[in-house]
Backbone as a chain_set.jsonl record, in Angstrom:
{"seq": "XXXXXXXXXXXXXXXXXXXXXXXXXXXXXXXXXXXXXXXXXXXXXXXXXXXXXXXXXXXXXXXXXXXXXXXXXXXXXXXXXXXXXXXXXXXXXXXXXXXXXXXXXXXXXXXXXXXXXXXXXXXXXXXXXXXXXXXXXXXXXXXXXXXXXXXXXXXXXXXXXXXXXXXXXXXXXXXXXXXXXXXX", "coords": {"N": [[-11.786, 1.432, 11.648], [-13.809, 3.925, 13.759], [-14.948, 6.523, 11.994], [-16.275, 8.527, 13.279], [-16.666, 11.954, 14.204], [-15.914, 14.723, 16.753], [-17.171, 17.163, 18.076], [-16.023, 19.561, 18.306], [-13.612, 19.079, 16.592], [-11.963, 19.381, 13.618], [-11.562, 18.998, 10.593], [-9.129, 18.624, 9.709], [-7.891, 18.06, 12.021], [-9.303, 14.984, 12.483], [-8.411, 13.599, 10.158], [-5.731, 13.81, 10.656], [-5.715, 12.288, 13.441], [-6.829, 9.85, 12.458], [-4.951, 9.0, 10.596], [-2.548, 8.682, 12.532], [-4.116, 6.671, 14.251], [-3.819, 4.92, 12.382], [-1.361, 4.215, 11.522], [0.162, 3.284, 14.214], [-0.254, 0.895, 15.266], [-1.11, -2.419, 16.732], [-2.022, -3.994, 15.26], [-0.501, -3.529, 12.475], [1.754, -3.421, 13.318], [2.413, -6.449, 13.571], [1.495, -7.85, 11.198], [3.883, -6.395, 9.691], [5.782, -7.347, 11.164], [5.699, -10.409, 10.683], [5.917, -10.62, 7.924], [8.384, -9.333, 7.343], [10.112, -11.15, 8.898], [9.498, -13.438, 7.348], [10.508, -12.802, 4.642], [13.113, -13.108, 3.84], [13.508, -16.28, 3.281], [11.333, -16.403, 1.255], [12.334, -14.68, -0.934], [14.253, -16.204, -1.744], [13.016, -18.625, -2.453], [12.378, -17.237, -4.738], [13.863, -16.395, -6.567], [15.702, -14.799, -5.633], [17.976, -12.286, -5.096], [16.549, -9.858, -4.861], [16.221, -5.975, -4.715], [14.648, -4.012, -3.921], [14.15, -1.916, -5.744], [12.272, 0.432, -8.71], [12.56, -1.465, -11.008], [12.326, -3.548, -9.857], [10.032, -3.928, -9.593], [8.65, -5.222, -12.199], [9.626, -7.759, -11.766], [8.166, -8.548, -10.012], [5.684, -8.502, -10.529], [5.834, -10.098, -12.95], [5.66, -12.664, -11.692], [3.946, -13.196, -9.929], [1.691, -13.1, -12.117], [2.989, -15.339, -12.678], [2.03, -17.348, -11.146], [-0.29, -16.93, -10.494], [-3.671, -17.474, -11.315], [-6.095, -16.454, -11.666], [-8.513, -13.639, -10.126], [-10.333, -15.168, -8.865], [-8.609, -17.272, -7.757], [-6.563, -15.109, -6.839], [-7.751, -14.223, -4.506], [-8.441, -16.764, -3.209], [-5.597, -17.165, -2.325], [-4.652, -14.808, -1.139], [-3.888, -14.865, 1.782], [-1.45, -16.237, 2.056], [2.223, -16.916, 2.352], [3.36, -16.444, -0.365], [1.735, -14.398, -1.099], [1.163, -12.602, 0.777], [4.012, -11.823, 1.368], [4.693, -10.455, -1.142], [2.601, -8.718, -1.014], [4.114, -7.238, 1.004], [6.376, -6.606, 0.026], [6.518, -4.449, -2.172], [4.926, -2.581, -1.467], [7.333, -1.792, 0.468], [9.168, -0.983, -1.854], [7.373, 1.119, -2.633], [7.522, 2.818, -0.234], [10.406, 2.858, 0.324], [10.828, 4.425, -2.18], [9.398, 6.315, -2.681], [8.827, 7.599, -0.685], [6.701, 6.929, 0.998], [4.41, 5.39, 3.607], [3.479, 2.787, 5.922], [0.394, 1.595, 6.693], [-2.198, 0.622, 8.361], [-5.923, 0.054, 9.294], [-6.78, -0.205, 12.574], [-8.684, -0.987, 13.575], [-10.584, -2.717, 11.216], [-13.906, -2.505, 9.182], [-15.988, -4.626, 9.008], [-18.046, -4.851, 6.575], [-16.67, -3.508, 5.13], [-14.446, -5.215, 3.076], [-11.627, -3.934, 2.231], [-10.679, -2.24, 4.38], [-9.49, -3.819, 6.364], [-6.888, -4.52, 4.939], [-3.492, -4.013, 4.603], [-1.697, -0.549, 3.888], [-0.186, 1.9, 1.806], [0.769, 5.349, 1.998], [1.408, 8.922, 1.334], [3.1, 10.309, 3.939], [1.656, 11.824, 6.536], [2.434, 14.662, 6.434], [2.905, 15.685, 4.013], [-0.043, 16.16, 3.145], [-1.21, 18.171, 1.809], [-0.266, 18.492, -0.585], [-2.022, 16.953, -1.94], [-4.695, 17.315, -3.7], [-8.373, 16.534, -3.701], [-10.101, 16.493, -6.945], [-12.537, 16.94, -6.866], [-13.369, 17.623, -4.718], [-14.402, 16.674, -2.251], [-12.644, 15.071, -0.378], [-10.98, 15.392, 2.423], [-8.594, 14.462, 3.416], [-6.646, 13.827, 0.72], [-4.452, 12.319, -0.279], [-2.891, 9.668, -1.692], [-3.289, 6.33, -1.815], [-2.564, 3.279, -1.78], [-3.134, -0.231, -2.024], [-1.49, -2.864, -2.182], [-2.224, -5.345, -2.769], [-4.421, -4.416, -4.328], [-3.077, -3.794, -6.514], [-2.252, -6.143, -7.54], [-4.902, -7.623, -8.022], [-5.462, -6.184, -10.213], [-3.674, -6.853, -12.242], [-4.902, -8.991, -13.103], [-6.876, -8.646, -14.465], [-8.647, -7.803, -17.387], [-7.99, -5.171, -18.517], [-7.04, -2.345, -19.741], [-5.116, -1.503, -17.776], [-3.793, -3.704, -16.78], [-1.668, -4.116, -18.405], [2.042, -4.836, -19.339], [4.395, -3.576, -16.761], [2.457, -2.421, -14.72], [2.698, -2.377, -12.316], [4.772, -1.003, -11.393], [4.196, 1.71, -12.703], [2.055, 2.326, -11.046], [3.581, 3.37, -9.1], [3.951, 6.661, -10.189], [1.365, 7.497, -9.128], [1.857, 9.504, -7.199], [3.27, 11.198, -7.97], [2.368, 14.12, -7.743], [3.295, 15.004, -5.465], [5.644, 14.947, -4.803], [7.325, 17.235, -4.853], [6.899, 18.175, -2.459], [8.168, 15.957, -0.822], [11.029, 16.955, 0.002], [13.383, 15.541, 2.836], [12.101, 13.501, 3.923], [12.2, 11.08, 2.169], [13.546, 8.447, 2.423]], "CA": [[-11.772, 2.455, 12.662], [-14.353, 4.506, 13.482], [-15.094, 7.709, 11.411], [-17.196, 9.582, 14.199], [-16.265, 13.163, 14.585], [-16.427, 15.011, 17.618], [-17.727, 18.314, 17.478], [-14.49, 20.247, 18.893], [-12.364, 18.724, 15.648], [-12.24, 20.157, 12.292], [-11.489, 18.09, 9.027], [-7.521, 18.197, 9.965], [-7.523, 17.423, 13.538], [-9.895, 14.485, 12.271], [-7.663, 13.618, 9.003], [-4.648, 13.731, 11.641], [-6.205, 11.131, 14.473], [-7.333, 8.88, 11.369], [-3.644, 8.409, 10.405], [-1.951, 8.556, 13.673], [-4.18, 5.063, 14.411], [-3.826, 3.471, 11.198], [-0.017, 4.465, 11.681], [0.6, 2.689, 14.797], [-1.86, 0.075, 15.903], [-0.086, -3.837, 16.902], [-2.348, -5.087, 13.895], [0.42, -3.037, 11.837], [3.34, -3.733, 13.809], [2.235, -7.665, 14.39], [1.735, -8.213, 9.888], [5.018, -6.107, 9.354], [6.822, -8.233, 11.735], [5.964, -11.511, 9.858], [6.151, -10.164, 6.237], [10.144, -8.888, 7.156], [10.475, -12.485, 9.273], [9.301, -14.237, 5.979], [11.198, -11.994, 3.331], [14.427, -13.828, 3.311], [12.777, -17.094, 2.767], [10.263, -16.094, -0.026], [13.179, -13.942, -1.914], [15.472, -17.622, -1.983], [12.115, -19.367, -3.256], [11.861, -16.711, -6.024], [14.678, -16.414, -7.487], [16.939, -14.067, -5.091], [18.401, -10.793, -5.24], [15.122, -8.63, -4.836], [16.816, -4.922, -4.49], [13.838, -2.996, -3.508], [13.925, -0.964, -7.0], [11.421, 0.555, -9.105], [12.513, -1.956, -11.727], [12.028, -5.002, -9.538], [8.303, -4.043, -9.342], [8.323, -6.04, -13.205], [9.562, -9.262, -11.744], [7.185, -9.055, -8.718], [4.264, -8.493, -11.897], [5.871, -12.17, -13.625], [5.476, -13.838, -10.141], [2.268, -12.969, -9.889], [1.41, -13.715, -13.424], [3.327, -16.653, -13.146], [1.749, -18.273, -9.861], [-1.556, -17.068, -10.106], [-4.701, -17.681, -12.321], [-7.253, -15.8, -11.648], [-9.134, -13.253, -9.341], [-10.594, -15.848, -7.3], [-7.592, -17.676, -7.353], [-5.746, -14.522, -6.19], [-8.312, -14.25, -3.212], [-8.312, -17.817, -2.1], [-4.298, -17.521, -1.983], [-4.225, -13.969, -0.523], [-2.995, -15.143, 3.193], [-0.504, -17.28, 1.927], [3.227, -16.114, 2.164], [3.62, -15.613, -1.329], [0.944, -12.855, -1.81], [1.162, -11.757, 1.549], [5.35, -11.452, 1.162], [4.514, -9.954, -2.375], [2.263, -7.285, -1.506], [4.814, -6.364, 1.709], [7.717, -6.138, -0.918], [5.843, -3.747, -3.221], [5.082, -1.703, 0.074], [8.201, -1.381, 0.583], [9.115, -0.358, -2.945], [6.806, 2.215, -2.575], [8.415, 3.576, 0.66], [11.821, 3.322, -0.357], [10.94, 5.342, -3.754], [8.487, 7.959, -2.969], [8.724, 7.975, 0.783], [5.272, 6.724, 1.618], [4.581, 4.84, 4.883], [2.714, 1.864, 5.878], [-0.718, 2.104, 6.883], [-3.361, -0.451, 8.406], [-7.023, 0.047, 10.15], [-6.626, -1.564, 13.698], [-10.6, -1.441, 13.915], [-11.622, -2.793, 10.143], [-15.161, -2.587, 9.93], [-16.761, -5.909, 8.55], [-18.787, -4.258, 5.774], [-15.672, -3.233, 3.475], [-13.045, -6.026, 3.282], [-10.503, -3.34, 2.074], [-10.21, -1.71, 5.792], [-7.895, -4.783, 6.581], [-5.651, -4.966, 4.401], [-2.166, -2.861, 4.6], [-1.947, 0.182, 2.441], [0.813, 2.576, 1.908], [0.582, 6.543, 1.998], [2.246, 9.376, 1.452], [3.366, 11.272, 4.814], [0.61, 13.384, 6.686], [2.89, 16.244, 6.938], [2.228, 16.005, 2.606], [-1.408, 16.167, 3.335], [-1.789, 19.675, 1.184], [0.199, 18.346, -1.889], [-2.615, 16.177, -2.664], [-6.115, 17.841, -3.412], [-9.633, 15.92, -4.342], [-10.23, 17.441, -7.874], [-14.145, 17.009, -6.307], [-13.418, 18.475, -3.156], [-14.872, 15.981, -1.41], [-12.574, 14.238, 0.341], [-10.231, 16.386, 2.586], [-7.256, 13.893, 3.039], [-6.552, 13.285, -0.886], [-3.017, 11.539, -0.814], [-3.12, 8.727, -2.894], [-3.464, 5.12, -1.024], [-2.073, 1.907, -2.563], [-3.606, -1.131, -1.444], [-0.684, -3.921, -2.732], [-3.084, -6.304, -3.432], [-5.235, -4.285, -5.323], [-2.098, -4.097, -7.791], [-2.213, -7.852, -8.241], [-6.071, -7.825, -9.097], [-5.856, -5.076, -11.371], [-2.847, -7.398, -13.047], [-5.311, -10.575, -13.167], [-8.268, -8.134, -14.868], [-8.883, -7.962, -18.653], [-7.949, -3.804, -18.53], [-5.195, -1.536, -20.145], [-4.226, -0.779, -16.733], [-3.134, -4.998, -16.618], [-0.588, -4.634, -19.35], [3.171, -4.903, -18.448], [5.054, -2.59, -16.501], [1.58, -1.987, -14.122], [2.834, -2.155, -10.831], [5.94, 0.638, -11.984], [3.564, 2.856, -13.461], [1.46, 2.602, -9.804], [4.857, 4.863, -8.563], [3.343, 7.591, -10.528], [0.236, 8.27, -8.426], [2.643, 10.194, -5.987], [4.556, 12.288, -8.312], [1.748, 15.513, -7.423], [3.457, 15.656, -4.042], [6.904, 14.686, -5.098], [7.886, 18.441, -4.4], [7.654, 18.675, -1.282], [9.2, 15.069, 0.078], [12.253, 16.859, 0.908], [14.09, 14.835, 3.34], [11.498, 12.116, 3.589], [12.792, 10.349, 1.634], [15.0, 7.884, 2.672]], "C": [[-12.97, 3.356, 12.456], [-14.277, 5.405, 12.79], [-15.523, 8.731, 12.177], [-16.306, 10.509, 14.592], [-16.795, 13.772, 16.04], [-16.243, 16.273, 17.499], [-16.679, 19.649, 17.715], [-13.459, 20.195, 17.306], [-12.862, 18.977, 14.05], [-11.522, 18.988, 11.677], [-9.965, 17.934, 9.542], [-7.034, 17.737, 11.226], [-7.903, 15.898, 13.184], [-9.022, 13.481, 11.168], [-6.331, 12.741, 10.412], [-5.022, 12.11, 12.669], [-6.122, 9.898, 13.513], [-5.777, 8.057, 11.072], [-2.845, 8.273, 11.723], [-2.576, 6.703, 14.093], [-4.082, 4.369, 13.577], [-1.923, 3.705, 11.376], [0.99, 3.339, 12.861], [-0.469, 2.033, 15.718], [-0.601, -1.638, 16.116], [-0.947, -4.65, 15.999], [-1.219, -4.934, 12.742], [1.9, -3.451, 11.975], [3.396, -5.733, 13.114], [2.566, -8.368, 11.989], [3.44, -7.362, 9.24], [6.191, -6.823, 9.604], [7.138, -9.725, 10.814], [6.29, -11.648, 9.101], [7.796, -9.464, 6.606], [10.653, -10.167, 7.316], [10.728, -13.231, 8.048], [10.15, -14.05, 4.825], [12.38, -12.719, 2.581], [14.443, -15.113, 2.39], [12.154, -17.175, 1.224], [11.063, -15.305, -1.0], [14.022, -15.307, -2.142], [14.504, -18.087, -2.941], [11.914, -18.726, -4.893], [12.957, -16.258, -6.673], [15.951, -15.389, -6.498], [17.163, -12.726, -5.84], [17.168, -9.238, -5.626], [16.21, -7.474, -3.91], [15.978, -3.804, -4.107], [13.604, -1.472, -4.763], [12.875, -1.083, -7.506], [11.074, -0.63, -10.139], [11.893, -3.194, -10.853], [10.476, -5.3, -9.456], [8.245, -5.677, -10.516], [8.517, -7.423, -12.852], [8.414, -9.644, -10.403], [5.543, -9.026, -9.54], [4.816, -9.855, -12.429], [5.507, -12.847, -12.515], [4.57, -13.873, -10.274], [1.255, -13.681, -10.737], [1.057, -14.85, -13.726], [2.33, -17.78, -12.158], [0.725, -18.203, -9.784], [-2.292, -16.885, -11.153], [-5.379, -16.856, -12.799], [-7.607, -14.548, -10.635], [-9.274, -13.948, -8.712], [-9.268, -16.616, -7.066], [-6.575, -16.551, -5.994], [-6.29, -14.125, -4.179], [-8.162, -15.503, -2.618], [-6.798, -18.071, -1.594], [-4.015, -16.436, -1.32], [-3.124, -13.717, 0.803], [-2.042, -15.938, 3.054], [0.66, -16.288, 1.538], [3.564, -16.179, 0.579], [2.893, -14.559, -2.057], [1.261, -12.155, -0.62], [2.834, -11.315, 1.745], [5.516, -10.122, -0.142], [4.222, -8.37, -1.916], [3.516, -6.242, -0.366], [6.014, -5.472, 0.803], [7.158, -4.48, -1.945], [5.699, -2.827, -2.409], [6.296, -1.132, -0.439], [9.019, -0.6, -0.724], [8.83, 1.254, -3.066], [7.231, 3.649, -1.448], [9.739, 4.089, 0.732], [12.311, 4.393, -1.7], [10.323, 6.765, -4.078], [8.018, 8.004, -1.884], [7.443, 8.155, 1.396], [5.559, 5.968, 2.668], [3.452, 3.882, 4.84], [1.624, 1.974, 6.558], [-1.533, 0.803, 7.281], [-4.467, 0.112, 9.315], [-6.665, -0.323, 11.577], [-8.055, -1.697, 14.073], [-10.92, -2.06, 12.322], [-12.897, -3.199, 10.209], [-15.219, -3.827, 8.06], [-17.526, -5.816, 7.146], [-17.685, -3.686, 4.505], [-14.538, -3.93, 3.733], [-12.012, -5.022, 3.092], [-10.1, -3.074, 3.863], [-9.429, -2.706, 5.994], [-7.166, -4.96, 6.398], [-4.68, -3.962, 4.56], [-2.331, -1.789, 3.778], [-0.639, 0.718, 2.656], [0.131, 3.952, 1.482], [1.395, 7.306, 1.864], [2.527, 10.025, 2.853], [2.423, 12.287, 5.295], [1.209, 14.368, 6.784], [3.279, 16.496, 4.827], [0.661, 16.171, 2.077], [-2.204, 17.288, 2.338], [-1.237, 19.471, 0.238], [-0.957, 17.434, -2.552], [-3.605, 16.757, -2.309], [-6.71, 16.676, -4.107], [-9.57, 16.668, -5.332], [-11.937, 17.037, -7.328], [-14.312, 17.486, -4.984], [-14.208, 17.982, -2.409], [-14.065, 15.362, -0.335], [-10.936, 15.571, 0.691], [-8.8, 15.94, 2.691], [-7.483, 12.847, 1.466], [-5.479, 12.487, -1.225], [-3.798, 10.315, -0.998], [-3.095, 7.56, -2.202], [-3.431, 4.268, -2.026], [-1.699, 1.166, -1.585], [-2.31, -2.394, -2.587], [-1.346, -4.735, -3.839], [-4.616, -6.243, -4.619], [-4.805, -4.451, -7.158], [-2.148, -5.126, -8.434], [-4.005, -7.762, -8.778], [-6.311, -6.989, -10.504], [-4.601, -5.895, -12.664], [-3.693, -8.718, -14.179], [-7.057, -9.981, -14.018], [-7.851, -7.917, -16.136], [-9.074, -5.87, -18.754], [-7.22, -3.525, -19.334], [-4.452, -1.33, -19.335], [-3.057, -2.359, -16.331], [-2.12, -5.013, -17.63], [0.72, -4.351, -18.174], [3.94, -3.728, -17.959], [3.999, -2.01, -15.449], [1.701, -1.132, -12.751], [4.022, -1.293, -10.717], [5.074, 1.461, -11.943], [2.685, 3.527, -11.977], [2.342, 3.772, -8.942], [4.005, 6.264, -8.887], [2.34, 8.383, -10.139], [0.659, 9.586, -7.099], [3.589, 11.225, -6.763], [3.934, 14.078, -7.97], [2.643, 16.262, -6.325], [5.111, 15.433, -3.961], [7.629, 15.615, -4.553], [8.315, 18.483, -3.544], [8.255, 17.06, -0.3], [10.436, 15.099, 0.514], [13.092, 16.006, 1.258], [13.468, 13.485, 4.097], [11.671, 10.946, 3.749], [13.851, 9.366, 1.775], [15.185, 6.523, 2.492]], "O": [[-13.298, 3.649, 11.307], [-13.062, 5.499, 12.616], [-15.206, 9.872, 11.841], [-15.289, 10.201, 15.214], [-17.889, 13.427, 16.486], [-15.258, 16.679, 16.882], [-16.851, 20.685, 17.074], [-12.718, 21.123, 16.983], [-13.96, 18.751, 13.541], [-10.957, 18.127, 12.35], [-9.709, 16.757, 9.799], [-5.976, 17.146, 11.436], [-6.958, 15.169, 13.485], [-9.06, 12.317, 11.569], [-6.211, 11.588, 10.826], [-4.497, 11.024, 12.423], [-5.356, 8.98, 13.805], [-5.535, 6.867, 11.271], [-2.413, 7.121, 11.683], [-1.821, 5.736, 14.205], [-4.208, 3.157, 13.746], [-1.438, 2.592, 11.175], [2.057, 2.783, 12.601], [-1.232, 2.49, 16.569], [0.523, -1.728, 15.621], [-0.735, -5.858, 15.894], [-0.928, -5.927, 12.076], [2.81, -3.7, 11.184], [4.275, -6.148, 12.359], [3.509, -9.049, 11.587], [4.024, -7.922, 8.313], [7.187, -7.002, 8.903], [8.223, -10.117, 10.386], [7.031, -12.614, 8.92], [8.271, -9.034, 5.555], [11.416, -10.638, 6.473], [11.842, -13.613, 7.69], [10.489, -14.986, 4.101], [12.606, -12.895, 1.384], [14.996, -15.237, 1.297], [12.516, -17.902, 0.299], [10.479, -15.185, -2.077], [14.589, -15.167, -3.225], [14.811, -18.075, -4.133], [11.508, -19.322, -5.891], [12.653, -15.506, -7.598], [17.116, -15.423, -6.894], [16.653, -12.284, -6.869], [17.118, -8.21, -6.301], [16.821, -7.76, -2.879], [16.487, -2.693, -3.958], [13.054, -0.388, -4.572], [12.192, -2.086, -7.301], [9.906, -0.963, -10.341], [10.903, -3.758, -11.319], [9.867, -6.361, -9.319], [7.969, -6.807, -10.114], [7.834, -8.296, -13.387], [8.014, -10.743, -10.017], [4.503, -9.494, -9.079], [4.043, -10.798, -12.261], [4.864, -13.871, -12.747], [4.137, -14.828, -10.92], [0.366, -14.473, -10.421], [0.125, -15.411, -14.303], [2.016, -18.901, -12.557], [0.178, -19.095, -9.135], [-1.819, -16.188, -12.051], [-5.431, -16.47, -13.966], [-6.527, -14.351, -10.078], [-8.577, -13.897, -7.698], [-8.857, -16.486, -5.913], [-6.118, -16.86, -4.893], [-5.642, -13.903, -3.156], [-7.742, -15.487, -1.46], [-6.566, -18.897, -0.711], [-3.013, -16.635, -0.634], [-2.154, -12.974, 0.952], [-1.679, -16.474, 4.102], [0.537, -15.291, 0.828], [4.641, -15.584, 0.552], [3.164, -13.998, -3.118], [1.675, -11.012, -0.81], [2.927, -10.274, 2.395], [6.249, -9.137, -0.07], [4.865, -7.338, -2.112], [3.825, -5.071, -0.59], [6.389, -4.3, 0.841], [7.969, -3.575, -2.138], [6.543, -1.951, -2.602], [6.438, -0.328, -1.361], [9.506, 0.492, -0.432], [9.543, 2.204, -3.389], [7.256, 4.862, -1.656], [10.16, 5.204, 1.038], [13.376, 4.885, -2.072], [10.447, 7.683, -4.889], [6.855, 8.39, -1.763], [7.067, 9.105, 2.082], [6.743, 5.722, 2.899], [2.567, 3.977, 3.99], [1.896, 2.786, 7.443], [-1.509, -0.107, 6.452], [-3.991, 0.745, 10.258], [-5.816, -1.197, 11.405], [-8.451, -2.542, 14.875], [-12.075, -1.667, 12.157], [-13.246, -4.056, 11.02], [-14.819, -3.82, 6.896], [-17.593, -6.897, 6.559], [-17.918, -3.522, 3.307], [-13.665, -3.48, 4.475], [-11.193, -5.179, 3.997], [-9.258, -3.767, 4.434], [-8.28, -2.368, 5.707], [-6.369, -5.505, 7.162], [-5.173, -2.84, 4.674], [-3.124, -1.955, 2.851], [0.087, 0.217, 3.515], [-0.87, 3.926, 0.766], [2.498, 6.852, 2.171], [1.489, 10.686, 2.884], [2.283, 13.38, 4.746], [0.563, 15.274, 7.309], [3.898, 17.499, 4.471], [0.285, 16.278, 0.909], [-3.416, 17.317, 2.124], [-1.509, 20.44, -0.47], [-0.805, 17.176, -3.746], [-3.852, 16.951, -1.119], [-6.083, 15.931, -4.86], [-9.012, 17.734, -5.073], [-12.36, 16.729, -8.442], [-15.355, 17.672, -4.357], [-14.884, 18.766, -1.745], [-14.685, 15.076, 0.689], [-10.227, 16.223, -0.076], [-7.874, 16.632, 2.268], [-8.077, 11.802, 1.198], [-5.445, 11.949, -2.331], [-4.93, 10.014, -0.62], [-2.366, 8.02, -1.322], [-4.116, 4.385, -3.043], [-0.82, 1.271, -0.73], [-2.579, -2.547, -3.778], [-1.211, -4.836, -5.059], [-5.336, -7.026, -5.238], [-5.349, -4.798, -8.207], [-2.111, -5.206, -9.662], [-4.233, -7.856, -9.984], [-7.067, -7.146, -11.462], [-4.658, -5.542, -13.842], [-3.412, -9.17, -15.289], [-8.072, -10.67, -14.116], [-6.63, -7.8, -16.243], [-10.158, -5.352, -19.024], [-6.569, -4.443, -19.833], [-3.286, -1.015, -19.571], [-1.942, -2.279, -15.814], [-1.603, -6.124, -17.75], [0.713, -3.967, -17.004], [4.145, -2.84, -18.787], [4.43, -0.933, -15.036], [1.262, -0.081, -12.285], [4.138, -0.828, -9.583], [5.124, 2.156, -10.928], [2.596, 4.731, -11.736], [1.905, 4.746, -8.329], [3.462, 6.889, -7.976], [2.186, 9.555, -10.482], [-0.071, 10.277, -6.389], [4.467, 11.911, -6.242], [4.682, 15.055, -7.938], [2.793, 17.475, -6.175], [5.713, 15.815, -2.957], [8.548, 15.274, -3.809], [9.5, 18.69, -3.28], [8.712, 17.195, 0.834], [11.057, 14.205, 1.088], [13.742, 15.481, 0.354], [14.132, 12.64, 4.698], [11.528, 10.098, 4.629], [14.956, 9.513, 1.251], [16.296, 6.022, 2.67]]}, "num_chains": 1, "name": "protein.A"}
């Protein structure tokens, strides 16, 4: 989506628009639809009884583990329903636990593969619980890209040990305060 400001709109009108189209666009609706379609399916194949808990993150980190190799591996399998089921589940995780929402571009621009992919957010009406500590960037809530979880699993880090994609919860506890009734 574009970025272009128009000279009428200040950093929060601007902020505001930005999420409003990544919020509801039919690129959003159209991958949500398939990834719920699919869910039932891809939870039988993997063993069953996925509960949408913080804990279940750890068995959606063995899957991962278990099924995939590498980095490039994890890219040449990305569109395939078991990453693209994966990262929806983990989504959802994230929504169900710390009342973030789902998020996609409906313009991604060509030049940064991320813009395509799904993300999750917290709530623009938490927009002021999350500052830049560089004061650069005026919407600061925290954005978790699914699939970045799985590369950061398949990378030679500290952040790849076990328990990764749990610990990812944590980037949202700044704004925890005020999720109120959210939450649901």
């Amino acid at each position: 989506m574009s970025d272009e400001t128009w000279e009428h709109e200040d950093e929060h009108a601007v902020a505001e628009r930005i999420d409003e189209a990544h919020a509801d666009n039919p690129r959003l609706t159209a991958w949500l639809a398939e990834q719920r379609g699919s869910f039932d399916g891809w939870s039988h194949r993997h063993g069953g009884g996925w509960d949408f808990s913080e804990h279940s993150l750890d068995r959606v980190e063995a899957l991962v583990r278990e099924h995939v190799t590498s980095v490039d591996d994890l890219f040449a399998r990305e569109h395939t329903p078991m990453i693209q089921v994966a990262c929806w589940y983990v989504g959802e995780v994230h929504n169900r636990t710390r009342g973030t929402r789902w998020r996609m571009d409906p313009e991604p621009a060509g030049s940064h593969p991320w813009s395509a992919r799904p993300y999750v957010v917290p709530p623009f009406a938490r927009l002021h619980a999350y500052v830049d500590p560089e004061g650069i960037d005026y919407d600061a809530r925290p954005r978790h890209h699914p699939l970045s979880g799985f590369l950061a699993l398949l990378q030679e880090e500290p952040s790849a040990r076990p328990g990764a994609l749990r610990r990812a919860l944590d980037d949202y506890e700044s704004g925890a305060e005020d999720q109120g009734d959210e939450r649901e």
